[in-house]
mmCIF file of C-alpha atoms in Angstrom:
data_model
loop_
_atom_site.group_PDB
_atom_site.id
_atom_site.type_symbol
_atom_site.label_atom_id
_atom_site.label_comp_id
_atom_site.label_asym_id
_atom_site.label_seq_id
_atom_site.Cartn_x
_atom_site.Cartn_y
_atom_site.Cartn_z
ATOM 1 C CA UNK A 178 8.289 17.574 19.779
ATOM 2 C CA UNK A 179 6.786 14.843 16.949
ATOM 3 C CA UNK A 180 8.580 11.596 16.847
ATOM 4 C CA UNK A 181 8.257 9.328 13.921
ATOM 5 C CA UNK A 182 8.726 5.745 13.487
ATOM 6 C CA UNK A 183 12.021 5.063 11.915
ATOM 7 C CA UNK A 184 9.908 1.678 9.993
ATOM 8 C CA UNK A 185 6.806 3.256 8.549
ATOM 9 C CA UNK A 186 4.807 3.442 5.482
ATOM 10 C CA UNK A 187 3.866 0.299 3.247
ATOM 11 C CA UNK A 188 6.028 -2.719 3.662
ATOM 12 C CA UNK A 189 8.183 -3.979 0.959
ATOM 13 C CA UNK A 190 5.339 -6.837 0.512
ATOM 14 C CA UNK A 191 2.214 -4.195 0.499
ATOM 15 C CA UNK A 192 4.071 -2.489 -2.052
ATOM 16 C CA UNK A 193 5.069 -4.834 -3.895
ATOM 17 C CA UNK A 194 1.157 -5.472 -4.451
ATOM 18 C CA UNK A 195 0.339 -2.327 -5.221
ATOM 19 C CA UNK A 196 3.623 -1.468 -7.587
ATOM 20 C CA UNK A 197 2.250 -5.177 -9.133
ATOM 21 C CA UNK A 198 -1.471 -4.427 -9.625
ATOM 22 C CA UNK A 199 -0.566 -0.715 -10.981
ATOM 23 C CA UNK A 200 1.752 -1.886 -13.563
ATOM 24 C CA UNK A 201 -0.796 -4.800 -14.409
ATOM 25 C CA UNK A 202 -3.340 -1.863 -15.003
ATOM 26 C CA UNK A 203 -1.454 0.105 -17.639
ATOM 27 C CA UNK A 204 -0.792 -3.159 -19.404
ATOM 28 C CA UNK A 205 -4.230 -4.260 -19.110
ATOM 29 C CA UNK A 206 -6.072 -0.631 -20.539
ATOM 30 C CA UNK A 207 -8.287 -0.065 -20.709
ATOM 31 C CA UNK A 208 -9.882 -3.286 -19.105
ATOM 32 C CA UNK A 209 -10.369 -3.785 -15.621
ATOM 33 C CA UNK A 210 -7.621 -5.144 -13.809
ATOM 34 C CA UNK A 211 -9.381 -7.562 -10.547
ATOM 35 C CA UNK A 212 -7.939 -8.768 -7.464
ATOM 36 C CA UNK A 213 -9.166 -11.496 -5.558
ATOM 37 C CA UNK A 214 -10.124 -8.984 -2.198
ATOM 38 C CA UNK A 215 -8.847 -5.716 -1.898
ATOM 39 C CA UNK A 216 -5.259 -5.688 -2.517
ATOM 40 C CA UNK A 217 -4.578 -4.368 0.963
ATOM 41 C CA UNK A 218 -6.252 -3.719 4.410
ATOM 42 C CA UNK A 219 -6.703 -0.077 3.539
ATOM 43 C CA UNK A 220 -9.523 1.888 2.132
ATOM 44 C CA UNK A 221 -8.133 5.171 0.986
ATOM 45 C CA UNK A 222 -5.492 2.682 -1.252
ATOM 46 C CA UNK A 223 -8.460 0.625 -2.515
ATOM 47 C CA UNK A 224 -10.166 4.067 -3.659
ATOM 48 C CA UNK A 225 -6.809 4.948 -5.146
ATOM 49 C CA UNK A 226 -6.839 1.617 -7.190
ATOM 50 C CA UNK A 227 -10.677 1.663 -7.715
ATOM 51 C CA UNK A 228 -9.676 4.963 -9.542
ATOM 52 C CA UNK A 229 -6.489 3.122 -11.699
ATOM 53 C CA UNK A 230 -9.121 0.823 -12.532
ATOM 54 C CA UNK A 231 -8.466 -2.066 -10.334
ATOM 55 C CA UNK A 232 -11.278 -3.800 -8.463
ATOM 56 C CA UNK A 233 -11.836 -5.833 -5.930
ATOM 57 C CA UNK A 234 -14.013 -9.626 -7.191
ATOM 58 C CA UNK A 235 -17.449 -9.378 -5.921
ATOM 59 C CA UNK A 236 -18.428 -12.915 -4.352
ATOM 60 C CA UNK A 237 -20.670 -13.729 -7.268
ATOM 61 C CA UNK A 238 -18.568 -12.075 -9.897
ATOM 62 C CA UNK A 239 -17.366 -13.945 -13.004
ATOM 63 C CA UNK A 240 -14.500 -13.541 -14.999
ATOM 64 C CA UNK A 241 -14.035 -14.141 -18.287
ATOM 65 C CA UNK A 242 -11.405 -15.556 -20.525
ATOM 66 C CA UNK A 243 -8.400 -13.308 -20.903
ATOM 67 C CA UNK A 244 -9.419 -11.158 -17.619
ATOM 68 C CA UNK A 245 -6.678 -10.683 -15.496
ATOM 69 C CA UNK A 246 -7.022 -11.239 -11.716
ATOM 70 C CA UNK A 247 -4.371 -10.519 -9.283
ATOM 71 C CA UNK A 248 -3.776 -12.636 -6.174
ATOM 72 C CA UNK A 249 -3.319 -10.208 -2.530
ATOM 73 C CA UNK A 250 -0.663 -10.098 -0.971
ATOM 74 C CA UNK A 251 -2.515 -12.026 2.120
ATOM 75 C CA UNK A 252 -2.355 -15.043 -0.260
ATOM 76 C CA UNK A 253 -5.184 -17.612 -0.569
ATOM 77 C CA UNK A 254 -6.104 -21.113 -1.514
ATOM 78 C CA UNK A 255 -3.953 -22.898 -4.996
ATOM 79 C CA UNK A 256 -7.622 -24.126 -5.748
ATOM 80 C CA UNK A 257 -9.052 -20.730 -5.696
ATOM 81 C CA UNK A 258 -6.238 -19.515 -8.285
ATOM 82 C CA UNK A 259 -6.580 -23.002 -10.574
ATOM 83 C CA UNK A 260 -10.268 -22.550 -11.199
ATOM 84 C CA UNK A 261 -9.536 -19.169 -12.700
ATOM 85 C CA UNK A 262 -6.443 -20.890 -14.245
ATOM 86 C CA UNK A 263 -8.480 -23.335 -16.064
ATOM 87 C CA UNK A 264 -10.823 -20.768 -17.208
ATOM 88 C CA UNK A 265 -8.173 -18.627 -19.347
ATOM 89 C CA UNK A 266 -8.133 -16.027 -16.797
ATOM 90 C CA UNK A 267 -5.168 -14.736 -16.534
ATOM 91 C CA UNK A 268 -3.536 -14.693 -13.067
ATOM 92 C CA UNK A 269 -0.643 -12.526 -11.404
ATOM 93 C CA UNK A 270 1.145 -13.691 -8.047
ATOM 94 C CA UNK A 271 1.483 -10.529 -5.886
ATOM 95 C CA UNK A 272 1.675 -12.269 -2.554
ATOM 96 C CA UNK A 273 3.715 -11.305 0.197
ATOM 97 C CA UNK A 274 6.955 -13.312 0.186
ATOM 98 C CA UNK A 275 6.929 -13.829 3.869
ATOM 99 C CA UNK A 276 3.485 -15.631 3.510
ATOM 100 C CA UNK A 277 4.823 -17.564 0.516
ATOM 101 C CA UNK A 278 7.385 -18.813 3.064
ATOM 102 C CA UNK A 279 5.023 -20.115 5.685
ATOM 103 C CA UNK A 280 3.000 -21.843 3.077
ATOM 104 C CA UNK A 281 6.110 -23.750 1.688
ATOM 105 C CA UNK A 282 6.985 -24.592 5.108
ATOM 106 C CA UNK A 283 3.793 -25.867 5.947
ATOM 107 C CA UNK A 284 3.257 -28.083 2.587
ATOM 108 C CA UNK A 285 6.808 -29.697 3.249
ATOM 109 C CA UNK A 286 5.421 -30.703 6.842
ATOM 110 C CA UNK A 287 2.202 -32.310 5.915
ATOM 111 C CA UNK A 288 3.931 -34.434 3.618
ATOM 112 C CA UNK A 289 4.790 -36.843 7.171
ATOM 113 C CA UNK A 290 2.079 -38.927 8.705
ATOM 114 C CA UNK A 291 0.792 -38.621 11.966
ATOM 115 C CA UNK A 292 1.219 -34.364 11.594
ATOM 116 C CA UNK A 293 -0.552 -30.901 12.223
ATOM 117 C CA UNK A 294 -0.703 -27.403 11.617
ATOM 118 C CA UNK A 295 -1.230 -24.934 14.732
ATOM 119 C CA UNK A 296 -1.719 -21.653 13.146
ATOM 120 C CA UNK A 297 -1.413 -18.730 15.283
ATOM 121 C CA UNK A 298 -3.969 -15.497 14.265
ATOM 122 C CA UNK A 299 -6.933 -14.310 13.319
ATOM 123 C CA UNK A 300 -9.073 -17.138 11.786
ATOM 124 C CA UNK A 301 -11.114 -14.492 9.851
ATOM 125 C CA UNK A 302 -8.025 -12.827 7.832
ATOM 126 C CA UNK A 303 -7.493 -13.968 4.248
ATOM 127 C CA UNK A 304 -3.861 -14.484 5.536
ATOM 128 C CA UNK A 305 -4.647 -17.452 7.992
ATOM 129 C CA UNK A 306 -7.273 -18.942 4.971
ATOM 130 C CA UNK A 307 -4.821 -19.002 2.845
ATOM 131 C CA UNK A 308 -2.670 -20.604 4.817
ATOM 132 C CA UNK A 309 -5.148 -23.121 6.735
ATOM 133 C CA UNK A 310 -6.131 -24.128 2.550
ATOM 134 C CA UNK A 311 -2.478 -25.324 2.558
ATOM 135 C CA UNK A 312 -2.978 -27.968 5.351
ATOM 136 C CA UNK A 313 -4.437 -31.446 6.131
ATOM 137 C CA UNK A 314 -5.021 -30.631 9.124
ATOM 138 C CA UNK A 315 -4.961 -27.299 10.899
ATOM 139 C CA UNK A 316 -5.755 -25.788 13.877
ATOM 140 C CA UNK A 317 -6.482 -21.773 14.339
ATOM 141 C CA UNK A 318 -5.750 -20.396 17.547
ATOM 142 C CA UNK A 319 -4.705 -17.329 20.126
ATOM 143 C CA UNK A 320 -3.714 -19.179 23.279
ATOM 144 C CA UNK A 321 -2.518 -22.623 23.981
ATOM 145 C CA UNK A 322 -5.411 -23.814 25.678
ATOM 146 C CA UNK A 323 -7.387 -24.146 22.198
ATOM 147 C CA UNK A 324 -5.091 -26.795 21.133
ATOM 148 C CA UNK A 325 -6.394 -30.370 20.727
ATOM 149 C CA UNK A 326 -2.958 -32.461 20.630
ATOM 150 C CA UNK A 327 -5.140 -35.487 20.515
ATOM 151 C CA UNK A 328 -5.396 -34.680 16.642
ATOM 152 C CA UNK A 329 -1.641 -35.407 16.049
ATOM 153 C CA UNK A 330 2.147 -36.732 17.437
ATOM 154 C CA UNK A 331 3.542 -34.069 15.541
ATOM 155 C CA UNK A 332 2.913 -30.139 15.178
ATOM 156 C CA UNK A 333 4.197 -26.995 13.153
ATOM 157 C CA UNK A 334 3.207 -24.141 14.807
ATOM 158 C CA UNK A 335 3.205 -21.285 12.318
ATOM 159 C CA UNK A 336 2.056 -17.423 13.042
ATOM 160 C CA UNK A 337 0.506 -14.471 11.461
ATOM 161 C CA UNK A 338 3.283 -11.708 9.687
ATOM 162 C CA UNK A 339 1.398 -9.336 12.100
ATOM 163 C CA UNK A 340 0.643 -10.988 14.977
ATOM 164 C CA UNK A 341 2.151 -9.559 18.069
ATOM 165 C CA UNK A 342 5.630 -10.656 18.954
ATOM 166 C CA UNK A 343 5.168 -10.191 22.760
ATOM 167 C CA UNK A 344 1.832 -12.276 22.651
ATOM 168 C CA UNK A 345 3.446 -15.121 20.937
ATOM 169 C CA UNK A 346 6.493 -15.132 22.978
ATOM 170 C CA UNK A 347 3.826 -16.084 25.831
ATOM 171 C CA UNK A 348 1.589 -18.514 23.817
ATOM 172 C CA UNK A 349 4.762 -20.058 21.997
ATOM 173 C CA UNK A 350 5.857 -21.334 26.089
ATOM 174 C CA UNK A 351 2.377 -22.250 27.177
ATOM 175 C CA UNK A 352 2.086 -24.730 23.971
ATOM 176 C CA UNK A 353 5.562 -25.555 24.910
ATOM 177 C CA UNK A 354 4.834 -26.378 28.721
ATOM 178 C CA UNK A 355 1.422 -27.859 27.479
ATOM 179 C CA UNK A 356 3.366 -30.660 25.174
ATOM 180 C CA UNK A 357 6.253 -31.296 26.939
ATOM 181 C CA UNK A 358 3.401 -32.868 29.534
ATOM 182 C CA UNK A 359 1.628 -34.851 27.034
ATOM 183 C CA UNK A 360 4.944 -36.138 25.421
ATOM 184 C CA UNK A 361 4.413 -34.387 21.920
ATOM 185 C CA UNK A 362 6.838 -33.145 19.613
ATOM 186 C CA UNK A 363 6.054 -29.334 18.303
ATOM 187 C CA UNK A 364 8.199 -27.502 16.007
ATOM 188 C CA UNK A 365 8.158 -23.862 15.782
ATOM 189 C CA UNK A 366 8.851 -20.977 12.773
ATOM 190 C CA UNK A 367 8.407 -17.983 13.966
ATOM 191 C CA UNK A 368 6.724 -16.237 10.464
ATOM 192 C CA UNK A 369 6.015 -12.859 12.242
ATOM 193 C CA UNK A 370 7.647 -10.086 9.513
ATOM 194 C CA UNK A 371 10.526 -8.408 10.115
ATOM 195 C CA UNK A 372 8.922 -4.914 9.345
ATOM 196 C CA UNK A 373 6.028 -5.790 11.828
ATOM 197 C CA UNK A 374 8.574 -6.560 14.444
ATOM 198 C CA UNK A 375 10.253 -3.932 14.160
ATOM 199 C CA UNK A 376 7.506 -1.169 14.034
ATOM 200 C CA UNK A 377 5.908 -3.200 17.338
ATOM 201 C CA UNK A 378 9.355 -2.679 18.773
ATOM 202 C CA UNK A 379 9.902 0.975 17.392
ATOM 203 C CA UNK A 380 6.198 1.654 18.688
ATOM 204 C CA UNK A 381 6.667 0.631 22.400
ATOM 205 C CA UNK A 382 9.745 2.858 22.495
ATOM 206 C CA UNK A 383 7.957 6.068 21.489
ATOM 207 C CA UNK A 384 4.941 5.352 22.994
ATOM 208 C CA UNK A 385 6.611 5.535 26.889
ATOM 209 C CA UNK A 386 7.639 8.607 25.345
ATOM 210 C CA UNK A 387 4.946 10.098 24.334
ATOM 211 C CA UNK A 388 2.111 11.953 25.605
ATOM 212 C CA UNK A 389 -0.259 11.591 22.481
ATOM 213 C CA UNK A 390 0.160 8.762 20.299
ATOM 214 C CA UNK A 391 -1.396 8.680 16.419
ATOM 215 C CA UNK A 392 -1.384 5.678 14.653
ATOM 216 C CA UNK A 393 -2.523 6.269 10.785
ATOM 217 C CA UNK A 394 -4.018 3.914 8.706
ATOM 218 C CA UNK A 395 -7.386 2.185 8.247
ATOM 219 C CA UNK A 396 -9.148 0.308 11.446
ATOM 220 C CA UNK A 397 -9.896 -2.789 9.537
ATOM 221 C CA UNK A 398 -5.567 -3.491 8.887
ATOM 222 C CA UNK A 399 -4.166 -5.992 11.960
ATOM 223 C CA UNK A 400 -1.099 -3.991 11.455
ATOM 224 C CA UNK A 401 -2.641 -1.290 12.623
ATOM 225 C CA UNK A 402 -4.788 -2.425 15.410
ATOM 226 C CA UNK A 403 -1.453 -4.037 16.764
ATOM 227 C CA UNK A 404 0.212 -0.892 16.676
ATOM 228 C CA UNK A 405 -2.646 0.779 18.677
ATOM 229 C CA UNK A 406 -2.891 -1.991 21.268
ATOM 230 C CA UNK A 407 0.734 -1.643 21.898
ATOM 231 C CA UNK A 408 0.765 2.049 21.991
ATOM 232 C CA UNK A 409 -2.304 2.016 24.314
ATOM 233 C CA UNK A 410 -0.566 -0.519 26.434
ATOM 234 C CA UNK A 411 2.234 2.235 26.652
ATOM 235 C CA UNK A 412 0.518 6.209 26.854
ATOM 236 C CA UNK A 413 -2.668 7.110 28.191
ATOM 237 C CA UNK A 414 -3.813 9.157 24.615
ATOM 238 C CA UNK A 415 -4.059 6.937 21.466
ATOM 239 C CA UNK A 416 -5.769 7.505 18.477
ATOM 240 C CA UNK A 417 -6.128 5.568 15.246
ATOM 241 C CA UNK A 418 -6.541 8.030 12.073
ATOM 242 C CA UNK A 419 -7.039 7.025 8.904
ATOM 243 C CA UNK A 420 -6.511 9.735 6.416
#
């Protein structure tokens, strides 16, 4: 018997992206349409947009006046997207509302003294730039021991959409434990998505279930590699395909 996921497929904000940059393509013909990394964490898409004419901004790579560049829906530094702004290029917002949300949360919070940014995740994902750009001060972890509360009296603890829920649960009461001894205040907004949560839920499920478990999509997405690592934590026979 196959069981699927009832959440699967892009998320609203990964399509969103895509339905953006697509659209901004057949406008845009036939120029190039660039984004500022590859729209998504997924190489058979980025082929699929490579082929609709929309390509990822080499390092180096200039654009030129009128060029339109699309911003991820990871998100990334204001700075980044006002240099190209002041340049004439033109430049479309296709970021993931969620992560809009944890960067308007975190600007509002730096404007008090005395304040910092924990930021749950992956330090190397364009996500946790983006937002770590936002901040005066910031600190990138994956357990509460990493935390330096000397740096503040105050703290916003924010999270990746796709970190794992279960893993934060635990590192959300260690920082909690941890300040309520040093006599610091912490603040929490839980930012993981609601379409991550529920396919880590959803995934757990089946994978007690299950007796072979096949997570498609590409190895270098955290959405996927959560989904395995949860599945794996469940049934004996995981495997990651991605096309």
């Amino acid at each position: 018997m196959e069981i699927m996921l009832g959440e699967y497929g892009f998320c609203q904000g990964v399509q969103r992206a895509i339905d953006i940059a697509l659209k901004a393509s057949q406008k845009n013909a036939p120029a190039p349409v660039y984004t500022n990394t590859g729209l998504i964490h997924n190489n058979t898409v980025i082929s699929y947009l490579e082929n609709h004419n929309i390509f990822a901004l080499g390092k180096e790579q200039k654009l030129n006046t009128l060029d339109t560049l699309i911003i991820s829906a990871h998100g990334t530094d204001e700075n980044y997207i006002t240099k190209f702004l002041k340049q004439g290029v033109h430049v479309i917002n296709a970021v993931c509302p969620f992560v809009n949300k944890i960067h308007e949360k975190v600007k509002e919070f730096c404007k008090k003294e005395n304040t910092c940014i924990i930021i749950i995740g992956d330090r190397n994902h364009e996500e946790v730039k983006g937002i770590s750009q936002a901040c005066k001060c910031f600190q990138v972890i994956n357990s509460a021991s990493e935390i330096d509360f000397t740096q503040a009296e105050e703290f916003l603890v924010v999270v990746q959409t796709t970190f794992s829920n279960s893993l934060y649960g635990e590192i959300k009461q260690n920082i909690n434990d941890l300040a309520n001894i040093l006599l610091k205040r912490v603040e929490f907004f839980n930012s993981i998505c609601y379409t991550t949560l529920c396919r880590q839920n959803e995934c757990e499920t089946i994978a007690k279930q299950s007796d072979t478990v096949l997570v498609i999509g590409d190895k270098n997405s955290s959405n996927c590699s959560k989904l395995y690592n949860i599945a794996a934590s469940n049934c004996t026979d995981v495997r990651l395909v991605q096309n």
